Short mmCIF file of C-alpha atoms in Angstrom, two decimals:
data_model
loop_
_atom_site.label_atom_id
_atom_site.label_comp_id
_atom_site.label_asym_id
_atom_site.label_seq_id
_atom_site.Cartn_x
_atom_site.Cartn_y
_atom_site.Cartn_z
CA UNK A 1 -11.66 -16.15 2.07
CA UNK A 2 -11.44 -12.60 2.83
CA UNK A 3 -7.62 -12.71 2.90
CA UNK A 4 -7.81 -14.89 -0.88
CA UNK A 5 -10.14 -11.89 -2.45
CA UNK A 6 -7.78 -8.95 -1.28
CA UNK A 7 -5.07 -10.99 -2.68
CA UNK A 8 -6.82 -11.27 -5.42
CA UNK A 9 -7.72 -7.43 -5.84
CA UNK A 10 -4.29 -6.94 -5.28
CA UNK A 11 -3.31 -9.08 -7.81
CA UNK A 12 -5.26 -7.25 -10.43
CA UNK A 13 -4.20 -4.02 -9.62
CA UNK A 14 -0.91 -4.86 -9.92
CA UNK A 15 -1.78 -6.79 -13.20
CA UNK A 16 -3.89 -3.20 -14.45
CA UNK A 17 -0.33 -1.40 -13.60
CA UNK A 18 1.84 -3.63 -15.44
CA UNK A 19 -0.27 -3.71 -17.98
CA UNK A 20 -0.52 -0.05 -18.42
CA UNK A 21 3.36 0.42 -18.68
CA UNK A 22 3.41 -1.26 -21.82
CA UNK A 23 7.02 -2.24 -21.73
CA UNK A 24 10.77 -0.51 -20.41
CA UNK A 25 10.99 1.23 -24.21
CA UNK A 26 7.85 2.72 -26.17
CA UNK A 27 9.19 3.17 -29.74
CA UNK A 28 6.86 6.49 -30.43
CA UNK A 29 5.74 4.64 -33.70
CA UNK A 30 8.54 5.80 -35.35
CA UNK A 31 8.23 5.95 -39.61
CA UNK A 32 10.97 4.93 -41.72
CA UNK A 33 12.01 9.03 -41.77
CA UNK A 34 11.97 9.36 -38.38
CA UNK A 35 15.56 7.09 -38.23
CA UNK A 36 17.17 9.46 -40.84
CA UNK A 37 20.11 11.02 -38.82
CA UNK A 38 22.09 14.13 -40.06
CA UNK A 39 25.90 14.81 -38.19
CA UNK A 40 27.88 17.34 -38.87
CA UNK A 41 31.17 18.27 -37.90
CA UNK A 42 34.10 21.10 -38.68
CA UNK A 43 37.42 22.15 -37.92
CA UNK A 44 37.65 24.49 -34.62
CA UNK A 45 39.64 27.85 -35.55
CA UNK A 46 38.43 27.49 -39.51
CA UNK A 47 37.10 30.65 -40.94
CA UNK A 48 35.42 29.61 -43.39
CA UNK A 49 34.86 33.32 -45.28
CA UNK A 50 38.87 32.54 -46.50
CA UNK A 51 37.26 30.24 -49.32
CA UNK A 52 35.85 31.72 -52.37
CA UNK A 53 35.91 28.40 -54.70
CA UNK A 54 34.95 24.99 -54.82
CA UNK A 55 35.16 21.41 -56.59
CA UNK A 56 32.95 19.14 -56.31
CA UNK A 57 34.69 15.47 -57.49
CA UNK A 58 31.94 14.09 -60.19
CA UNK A 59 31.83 10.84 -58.51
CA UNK A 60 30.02 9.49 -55.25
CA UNK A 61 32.61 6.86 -54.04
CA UNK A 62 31.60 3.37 -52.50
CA UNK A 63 32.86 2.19 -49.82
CA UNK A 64 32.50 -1.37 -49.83
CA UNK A 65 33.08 -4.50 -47.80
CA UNK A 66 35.96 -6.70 -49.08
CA UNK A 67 35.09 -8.87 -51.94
CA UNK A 68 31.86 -6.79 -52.51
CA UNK A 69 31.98 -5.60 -55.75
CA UNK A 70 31.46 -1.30 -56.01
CA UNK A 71 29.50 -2.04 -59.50
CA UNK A 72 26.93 -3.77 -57.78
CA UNK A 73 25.64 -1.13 -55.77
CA UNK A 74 22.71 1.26 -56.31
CA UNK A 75 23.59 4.44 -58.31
CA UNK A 76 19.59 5.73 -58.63
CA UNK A 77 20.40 8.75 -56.75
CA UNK A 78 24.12 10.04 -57.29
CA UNK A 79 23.88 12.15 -59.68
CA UNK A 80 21.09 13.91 -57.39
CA UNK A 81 23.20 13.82 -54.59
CA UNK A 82 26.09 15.67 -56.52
CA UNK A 83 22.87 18.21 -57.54
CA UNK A 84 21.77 18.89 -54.02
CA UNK A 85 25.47 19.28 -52.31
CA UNK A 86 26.02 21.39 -55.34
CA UNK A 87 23.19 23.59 -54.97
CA UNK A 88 23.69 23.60 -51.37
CA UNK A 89 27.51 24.94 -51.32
CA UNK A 90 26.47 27.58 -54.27
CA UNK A 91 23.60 29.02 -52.17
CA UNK A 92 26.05 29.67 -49.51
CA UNK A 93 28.04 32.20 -51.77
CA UNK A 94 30.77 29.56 -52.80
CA UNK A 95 31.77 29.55 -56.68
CA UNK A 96 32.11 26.30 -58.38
CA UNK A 97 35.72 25.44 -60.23
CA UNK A 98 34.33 21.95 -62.41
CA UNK A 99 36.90 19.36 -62.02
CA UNK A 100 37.54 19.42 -65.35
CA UNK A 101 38.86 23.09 -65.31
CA UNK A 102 40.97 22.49 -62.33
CA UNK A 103 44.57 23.12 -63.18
CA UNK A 104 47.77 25.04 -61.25
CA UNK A 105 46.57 28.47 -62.24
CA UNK A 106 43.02 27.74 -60.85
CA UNK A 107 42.77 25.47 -58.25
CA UNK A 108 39.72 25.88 -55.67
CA UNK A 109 39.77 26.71 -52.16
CA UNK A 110 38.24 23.85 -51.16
CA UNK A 111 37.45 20.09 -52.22
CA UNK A 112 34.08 18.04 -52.05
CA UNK A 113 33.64 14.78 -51.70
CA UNK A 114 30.68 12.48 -51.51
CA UNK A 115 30.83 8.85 -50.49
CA UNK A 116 28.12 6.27 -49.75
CA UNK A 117 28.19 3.21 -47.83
CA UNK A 118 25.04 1.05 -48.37
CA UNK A 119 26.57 -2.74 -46.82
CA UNK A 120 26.12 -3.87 -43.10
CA UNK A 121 28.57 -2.90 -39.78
CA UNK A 122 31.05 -1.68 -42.46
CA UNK A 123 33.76 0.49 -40.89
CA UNK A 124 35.53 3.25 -43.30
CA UNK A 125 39.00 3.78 -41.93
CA UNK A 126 40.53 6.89 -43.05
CA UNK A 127 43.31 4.47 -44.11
CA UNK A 128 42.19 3.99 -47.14
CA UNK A 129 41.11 7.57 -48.09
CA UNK A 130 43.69 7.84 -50.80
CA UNK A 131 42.54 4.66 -51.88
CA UNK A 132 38.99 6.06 -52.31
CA UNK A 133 40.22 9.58 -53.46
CA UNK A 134 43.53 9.81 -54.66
CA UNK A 135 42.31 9.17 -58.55
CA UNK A 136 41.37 12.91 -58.41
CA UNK A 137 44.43 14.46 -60.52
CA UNK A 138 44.09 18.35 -58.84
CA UNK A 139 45.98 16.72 -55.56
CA UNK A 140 48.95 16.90 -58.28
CA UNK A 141 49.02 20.63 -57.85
CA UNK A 142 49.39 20.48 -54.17
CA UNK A 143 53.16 19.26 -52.41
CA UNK A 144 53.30 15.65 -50.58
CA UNK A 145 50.15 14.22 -51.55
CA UNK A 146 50.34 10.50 -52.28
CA UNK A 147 49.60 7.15 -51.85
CA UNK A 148 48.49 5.93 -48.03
CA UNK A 149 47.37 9.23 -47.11
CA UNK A 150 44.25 9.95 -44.69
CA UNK A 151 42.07 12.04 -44.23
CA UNK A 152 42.27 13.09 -40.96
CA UNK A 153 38.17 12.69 -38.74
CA UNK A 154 39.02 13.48 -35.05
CA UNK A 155 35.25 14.03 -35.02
CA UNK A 156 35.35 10.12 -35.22
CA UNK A 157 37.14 8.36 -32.72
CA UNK A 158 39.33 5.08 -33.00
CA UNK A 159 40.78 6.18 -36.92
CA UNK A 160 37.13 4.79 -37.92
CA UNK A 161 34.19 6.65 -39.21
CA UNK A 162 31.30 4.87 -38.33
CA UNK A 163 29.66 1.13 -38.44
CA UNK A 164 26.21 1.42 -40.72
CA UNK A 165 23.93 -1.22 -41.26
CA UNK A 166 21.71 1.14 -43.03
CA UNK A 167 22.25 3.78 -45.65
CA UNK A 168 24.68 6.10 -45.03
CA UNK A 169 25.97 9.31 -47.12
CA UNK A 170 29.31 10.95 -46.42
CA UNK A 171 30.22 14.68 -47.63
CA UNK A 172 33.36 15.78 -47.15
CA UNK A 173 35.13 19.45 -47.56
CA UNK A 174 38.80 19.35 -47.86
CA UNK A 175 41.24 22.34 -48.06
CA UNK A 176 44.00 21.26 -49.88
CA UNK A 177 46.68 23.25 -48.15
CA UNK A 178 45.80 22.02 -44.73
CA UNK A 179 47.80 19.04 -44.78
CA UNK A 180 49.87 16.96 -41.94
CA UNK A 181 52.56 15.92 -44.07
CA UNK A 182 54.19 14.05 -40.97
CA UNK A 183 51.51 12.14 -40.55
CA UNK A 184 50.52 11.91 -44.43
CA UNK A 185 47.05 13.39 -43.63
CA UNK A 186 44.78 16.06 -44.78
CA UNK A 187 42.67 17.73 -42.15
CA UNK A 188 38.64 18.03 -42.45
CA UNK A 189 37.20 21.57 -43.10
CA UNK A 190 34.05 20.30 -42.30
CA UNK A 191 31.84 16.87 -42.68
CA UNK A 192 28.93 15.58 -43.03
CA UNK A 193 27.46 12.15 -42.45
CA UNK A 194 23.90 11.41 -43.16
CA UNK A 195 22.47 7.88 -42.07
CA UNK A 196 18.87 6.49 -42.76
CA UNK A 197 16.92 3.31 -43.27
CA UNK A 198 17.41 2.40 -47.20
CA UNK A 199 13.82 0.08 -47.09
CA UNK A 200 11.55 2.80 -48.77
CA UNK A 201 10.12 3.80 -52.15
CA UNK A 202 12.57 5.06 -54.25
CA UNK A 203 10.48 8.34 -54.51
CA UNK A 204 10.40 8.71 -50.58
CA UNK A 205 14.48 8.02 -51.00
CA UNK A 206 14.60 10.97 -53.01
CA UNK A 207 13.01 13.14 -50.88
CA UNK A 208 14.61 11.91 -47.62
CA UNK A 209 17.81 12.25 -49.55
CA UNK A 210 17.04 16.16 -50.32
CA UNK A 211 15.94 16.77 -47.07
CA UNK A 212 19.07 15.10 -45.22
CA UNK A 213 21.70 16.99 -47.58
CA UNK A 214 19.88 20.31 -46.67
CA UNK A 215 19.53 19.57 -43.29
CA UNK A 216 23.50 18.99 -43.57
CA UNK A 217 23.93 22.51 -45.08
CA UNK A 218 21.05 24.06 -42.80
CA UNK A 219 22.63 23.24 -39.38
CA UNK A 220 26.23 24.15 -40.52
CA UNK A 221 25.46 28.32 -40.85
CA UNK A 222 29.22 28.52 -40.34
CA UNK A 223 29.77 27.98 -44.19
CA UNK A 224 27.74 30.60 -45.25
CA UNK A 225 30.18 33.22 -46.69
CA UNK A 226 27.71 35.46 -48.29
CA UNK B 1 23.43 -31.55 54.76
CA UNK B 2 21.02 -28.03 55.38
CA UNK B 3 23.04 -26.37 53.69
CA UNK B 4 23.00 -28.87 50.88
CA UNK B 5 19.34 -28.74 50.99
CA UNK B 6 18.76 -24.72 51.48
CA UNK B 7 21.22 -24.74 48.05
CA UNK B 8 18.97 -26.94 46.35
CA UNK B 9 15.99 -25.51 47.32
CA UNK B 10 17.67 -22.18 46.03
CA UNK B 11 18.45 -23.47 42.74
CA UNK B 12 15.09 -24.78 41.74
CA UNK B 13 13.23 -21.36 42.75
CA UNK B 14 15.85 -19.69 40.48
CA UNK B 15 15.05 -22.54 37.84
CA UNK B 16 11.22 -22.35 38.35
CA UNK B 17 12.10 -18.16 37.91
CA UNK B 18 13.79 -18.60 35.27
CA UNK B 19 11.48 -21.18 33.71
CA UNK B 20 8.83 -18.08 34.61
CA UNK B 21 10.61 -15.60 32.93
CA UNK B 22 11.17 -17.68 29.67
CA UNK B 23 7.14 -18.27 29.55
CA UNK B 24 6.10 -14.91 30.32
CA UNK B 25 8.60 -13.43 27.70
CA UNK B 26 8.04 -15.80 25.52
CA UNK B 27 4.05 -15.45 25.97
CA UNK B 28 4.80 -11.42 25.86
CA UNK B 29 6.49 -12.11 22.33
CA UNK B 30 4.29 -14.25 20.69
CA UNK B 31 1.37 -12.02 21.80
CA UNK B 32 3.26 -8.91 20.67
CA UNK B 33 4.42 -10.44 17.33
CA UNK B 34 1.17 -12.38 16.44
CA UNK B 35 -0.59 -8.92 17.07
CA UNK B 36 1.49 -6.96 15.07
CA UNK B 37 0.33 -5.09 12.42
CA UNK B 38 1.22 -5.89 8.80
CA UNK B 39 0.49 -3.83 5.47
CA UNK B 40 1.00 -3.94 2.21
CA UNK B 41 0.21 -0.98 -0.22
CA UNK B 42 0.37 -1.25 -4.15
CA UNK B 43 0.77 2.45 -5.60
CA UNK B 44 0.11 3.65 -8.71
CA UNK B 45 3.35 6.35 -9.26
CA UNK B 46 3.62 9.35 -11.14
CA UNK B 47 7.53 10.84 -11.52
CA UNK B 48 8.19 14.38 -12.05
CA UNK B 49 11.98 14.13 -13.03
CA UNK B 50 14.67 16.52 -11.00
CA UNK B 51 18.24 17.58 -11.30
CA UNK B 52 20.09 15.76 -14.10
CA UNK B 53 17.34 13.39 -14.99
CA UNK B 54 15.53 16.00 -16.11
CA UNK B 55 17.92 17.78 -18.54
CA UNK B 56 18.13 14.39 -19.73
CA UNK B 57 14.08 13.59 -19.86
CA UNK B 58 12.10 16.79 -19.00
CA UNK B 59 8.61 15.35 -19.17
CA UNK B 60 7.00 14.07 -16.05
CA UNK B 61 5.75 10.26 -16.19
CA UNK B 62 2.59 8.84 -15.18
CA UNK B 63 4.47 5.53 -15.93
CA UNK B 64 5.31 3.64 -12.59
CA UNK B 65 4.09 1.58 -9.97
CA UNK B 66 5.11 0.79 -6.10
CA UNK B 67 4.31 -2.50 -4.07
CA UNK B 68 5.61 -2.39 -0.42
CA UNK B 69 5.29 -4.29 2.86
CA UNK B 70 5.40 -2.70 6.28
CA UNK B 71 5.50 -4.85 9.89
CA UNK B 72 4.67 -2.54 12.62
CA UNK B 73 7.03 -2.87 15.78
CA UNK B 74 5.52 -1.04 17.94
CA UNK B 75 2.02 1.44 17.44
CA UNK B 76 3.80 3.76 15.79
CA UNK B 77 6.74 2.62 13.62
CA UNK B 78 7.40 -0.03 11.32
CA UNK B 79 9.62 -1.15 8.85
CA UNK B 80 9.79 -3.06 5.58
CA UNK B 81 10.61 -3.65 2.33
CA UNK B 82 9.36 -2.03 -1.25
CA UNK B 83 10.02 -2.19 -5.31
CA UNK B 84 8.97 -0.18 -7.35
CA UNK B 85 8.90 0.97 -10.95
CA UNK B 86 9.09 4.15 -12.62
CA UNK B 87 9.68 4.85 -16.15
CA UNK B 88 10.93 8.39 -17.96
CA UNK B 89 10.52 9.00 -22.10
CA UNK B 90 10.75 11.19 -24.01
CA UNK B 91 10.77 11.71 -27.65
CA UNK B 92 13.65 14.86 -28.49
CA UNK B 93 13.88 16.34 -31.67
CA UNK B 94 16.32 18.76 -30.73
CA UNK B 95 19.51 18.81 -32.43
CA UNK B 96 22.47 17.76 -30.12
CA UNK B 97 25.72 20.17 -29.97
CA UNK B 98 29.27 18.36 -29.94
CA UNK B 99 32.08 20.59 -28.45
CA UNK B 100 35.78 18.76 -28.15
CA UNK B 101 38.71 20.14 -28.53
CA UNK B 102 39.95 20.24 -32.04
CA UNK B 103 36.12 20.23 -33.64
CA UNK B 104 32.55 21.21 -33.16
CA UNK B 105 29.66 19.62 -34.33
CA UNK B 106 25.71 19.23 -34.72
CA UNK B 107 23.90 16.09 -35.05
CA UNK B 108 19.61 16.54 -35.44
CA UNK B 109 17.25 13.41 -35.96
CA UNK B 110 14.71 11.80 -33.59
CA UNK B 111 16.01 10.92 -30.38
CA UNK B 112 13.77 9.01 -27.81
CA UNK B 113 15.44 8.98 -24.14
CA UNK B 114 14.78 6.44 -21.98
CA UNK B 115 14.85 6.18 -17.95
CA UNK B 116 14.06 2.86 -16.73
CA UNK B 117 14.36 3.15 -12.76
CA UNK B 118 14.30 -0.05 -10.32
CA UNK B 119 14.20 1.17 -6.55
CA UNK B 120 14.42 -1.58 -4.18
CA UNK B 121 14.44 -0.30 -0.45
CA UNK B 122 14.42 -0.95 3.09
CA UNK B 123 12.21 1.22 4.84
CA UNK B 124 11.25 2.81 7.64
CA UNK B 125 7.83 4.72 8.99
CA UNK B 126 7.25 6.78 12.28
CA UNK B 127 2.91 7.31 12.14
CA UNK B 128 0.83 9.91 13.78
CA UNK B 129 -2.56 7.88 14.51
CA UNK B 130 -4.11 5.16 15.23
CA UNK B 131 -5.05 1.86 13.12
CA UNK B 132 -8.17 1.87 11.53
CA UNK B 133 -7.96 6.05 11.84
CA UNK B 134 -6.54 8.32 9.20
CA UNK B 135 -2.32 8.37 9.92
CA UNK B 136 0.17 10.51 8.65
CA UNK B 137 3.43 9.03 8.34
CA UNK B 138 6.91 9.91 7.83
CA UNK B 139 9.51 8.13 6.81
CA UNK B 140 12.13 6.55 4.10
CA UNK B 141 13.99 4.40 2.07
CA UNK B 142 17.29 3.30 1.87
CA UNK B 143 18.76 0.48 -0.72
CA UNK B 144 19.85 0.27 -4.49
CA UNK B 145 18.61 1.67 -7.60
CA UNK B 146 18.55 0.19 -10.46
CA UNK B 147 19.14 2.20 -13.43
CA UNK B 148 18.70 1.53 -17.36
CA UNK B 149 19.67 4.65 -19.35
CA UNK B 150 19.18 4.62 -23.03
CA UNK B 151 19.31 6.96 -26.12
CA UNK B 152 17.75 5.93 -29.16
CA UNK B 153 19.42 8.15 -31.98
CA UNK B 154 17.92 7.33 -35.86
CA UNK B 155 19.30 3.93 -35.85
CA UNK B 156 21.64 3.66 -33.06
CA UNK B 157 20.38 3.07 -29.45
CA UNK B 158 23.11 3.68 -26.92
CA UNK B 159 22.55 2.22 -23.17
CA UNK B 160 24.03 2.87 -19.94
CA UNK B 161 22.67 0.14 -16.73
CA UNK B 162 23.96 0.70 -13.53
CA UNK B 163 23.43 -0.32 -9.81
CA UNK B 164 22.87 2.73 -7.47
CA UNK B 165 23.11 3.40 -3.58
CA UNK B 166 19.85 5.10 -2.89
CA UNK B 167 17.86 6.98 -0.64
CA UNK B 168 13.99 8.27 -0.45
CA UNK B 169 12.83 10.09 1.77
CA UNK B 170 8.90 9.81 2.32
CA UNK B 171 5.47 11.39 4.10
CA UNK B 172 1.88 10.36 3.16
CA UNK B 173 -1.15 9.51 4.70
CA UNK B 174 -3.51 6.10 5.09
CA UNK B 175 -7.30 6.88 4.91
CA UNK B 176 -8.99 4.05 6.01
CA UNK B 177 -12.60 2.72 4.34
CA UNK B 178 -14.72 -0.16 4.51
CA UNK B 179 -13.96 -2.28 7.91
CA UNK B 180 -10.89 0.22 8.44
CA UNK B 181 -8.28 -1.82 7.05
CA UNK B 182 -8.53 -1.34 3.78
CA UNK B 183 -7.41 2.39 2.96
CA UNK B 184 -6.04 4.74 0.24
CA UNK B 185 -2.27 5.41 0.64
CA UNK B 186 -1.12 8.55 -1.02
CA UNK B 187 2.92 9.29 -0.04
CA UNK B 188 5.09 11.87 -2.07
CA UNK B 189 8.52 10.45 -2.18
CA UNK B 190 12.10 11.94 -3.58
CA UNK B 191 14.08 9.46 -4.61
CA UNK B 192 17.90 9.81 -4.90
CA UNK B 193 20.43 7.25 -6.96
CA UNK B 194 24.09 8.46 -6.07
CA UNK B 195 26.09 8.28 -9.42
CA UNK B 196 28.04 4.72 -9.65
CA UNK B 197 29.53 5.28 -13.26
CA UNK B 198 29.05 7.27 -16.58
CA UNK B 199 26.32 8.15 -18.33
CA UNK B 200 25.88 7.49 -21.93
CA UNK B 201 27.21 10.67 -22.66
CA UNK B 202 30.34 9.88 -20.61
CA UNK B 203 29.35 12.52 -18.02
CA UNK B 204 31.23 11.29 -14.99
CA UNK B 205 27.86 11.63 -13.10
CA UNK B 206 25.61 9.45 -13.72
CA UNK B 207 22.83 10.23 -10.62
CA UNK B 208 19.39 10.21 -11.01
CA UNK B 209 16.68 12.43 -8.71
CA UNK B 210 13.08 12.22 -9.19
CA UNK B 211 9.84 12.97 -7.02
CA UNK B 212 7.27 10.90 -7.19
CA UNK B 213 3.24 11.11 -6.21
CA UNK B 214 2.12 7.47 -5.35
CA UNK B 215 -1.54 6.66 -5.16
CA UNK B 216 -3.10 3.51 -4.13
CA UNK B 217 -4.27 1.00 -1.70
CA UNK B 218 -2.79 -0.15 1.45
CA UNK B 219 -4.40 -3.43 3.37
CA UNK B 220 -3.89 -3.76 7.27
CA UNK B 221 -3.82 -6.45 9.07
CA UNK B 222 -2.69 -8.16 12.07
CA UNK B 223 -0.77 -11.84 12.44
#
């Protein structure tokens, strides 16, 4: 009997302990903002006080699985996306050539370009970057460029830039004259990818979206050039 | 035909000598064995991470627990057997700095690092003491870790679970209450997992060190 009940104590202490663990992996009661992830990358050896000018391409491109059609997606927030990199890249002392006044005698210094990827475990291979980007008639104005070009991510490894299943935002700076023409590639000044949880109120997306793309700016001082 | 006989004679007393021997050893055994002592301790464990565990989780845990089993072989020394428990968290809102060659880069968002850690170990104590008195022991472990390493990054979780060669080293003390063989156990323990593989960072060196301060109770008692 007196063996049973320290068995029995023993027991529940154990039980209390376990119990007080709560499990291998306490989530923190995370929100919805608390999975919004900002990455961003750039070129080793780039000085980036060399550019002056920049073009921001008027469209956020959609990378999409096959067979899913790009008109289906959401386009609530691109043209707020476009005003917040813009806005962004101006405060840092960059001055904006419009796309529409890009010709030979005034090309920028640099490119932007803004992608979104919205589906599940998609994969965006830098294969198909031309695909994606090559509509933009200032590459024209630059030798070599053409079709199955790539942009060139060592930042991601394996030729692939990442596998979302959530919402994911892609900004890109591109300096025209860096180019691999070898390897038909043109090398990344600097990137950003930003990467949240798309179930929230459109109003909260807007915010989350502001805050991400000035995060992006915020932890890449390196641009500044004023 | 003496001779036969004194041979005989001679062989029986070494058979009834033997037979002697085998009883009182055998009588010496059981007696020694089924008065052994035997106890088993359940510890509540609180890890203060060290070394690489914690640049990887710097807070301290009050997450873990320790149940062990100790067969005395002699007044002073025993061996056994223990598991144990301890978990490491930590939520990091840190950026984290990317340096390869060719690029640079930051990534910031909510990271929660986990530590899961498993030790199971065969052990060894030497006491200063006797049963039913307060003892001081010293001691240690020596078995396999094992190790569940995770990162939780916005919507990514990365893991890293490996099997470790371990060892602990140990002292504490019994304090005995009630009929003397119940008592509180309190050891401090360092526990060691040698690296066996990458972490999830691919650091080549993936070994974990942590102290921990066990509390609990211990039970004696003799079979």
């Amino acid at each position: 009997m007196k063996k049973l009940l320290k068995w029995l104590f023993q027991a529940s202490i154990l039980s209390i302990l376990i119990l007080s663990l709560n499990s291998c992996y306490n989530d923190y009661g995370l929100t919805t903002q608390d999975y919004d992830l900002v990455s961003t990358f750039f070129k080793k050896g780039v000085d980036f006080k060399k550019f002056q000018s920049f073009t921001l391409l008027d469209t956020v491109m959609r990378v999409t699985n096959d067979g899913e059609d790009p008109d289906d997606v959401d386009t609530r927030f691109d043209k707020q996306i476009l005003d917040d990199v813009k806005r962004n890249i101006k405060n840092y002392g960059y001055t904006e050539i419009k796309q529409e006044d890009v010709d030979s005698t005034n090309l920028p210094d640099v490119v932007l370009l803004v992608s979104s990827v919205s589906s599940t475990n998609y994969a965006y291979s830098p294969g198909y970057w031309w695909g994606y980007w090559g509509w933009y008639p200032g590459w024209g104005y630059y030798p070599g460029y053409g079709p199955g070009w790539g942009g060139y991510y060592p930042w991601y490894p394996g030729g692939t830039v990442y596998s979302y299943s959530t919402g994911s935002i892609f900004i890109e700076m591109v300096d025209p004259t860096d180019i691999d023409v070898d390897n038909r590639r043109v090398n990344l000044q600097w990137g950003a990818g930003i990467n949240g949880l798309t179930d929230d109120s459109s109003q909260n997306l807007s915010r989350r979206i502001k805050e991400a793309i000035d995060q992006s700016f915020k932890q890449s001082p390196y641009l500044n050039i004023n | 035909m003496l001779e036969y006989k004194i041979n005989i004679e001679k062989k029986n007393w070494i058979y009834r000598m033997k037979t002697k021997i085998l009883i009182i050893s055998f009588c010496l055994f059981t007696a020694s064995a089924f008065s052994q002592e035997f106890i088993s301790d359940f510890t509540w464990n609180f890890g203060f991470t060290a070394d690489k565990l914690s640049e990887y989780i710097p807070n301290n845990s009050y997450k873990g627990f320790g149940i062990e089993g100790r067969r005395f072989f002699d007044k002073n020394i025993s061996g056994g057997l223990s598991f144990g428990w301890n978990i490491f968290d930590q939520r990091i809102a840190e950026p984290i700095i990317i340096d390869e060659e060719g690029f640079s880069g930051t990534i910031s968002g909510t990271q929660i690092r986990y530590v899961n850690a498993f030790p199971i170990l065969a052990n060894a104590h030497y006491y200063l003491g006797k049963r039913k008195d307060f003892r001081f022991f010293l001691g240690g472990g020596v078995g396999v870790y094992y190790i569940l390493q995770r990162l939780d990054l916005g919507v990514w979780s990365l893991e890293s679970n490996n099997w470790h060669f371990g060892l602990a080293p140990e002292a504490g003390f019994l304090i005995p209450f009630g009929d003397g063989e119940s008592n509180i156990i309190v050891t401090g323990k360092y526990n060691h997992a040698f690296s066996s593989g990458k972490t999830i960072g691919g650091n080549e060196d993936n070994s974990y060190s942590y102290w921990s301060l066990n509390f609990g109770f211990a039970f004696s008692s003799r079979f």
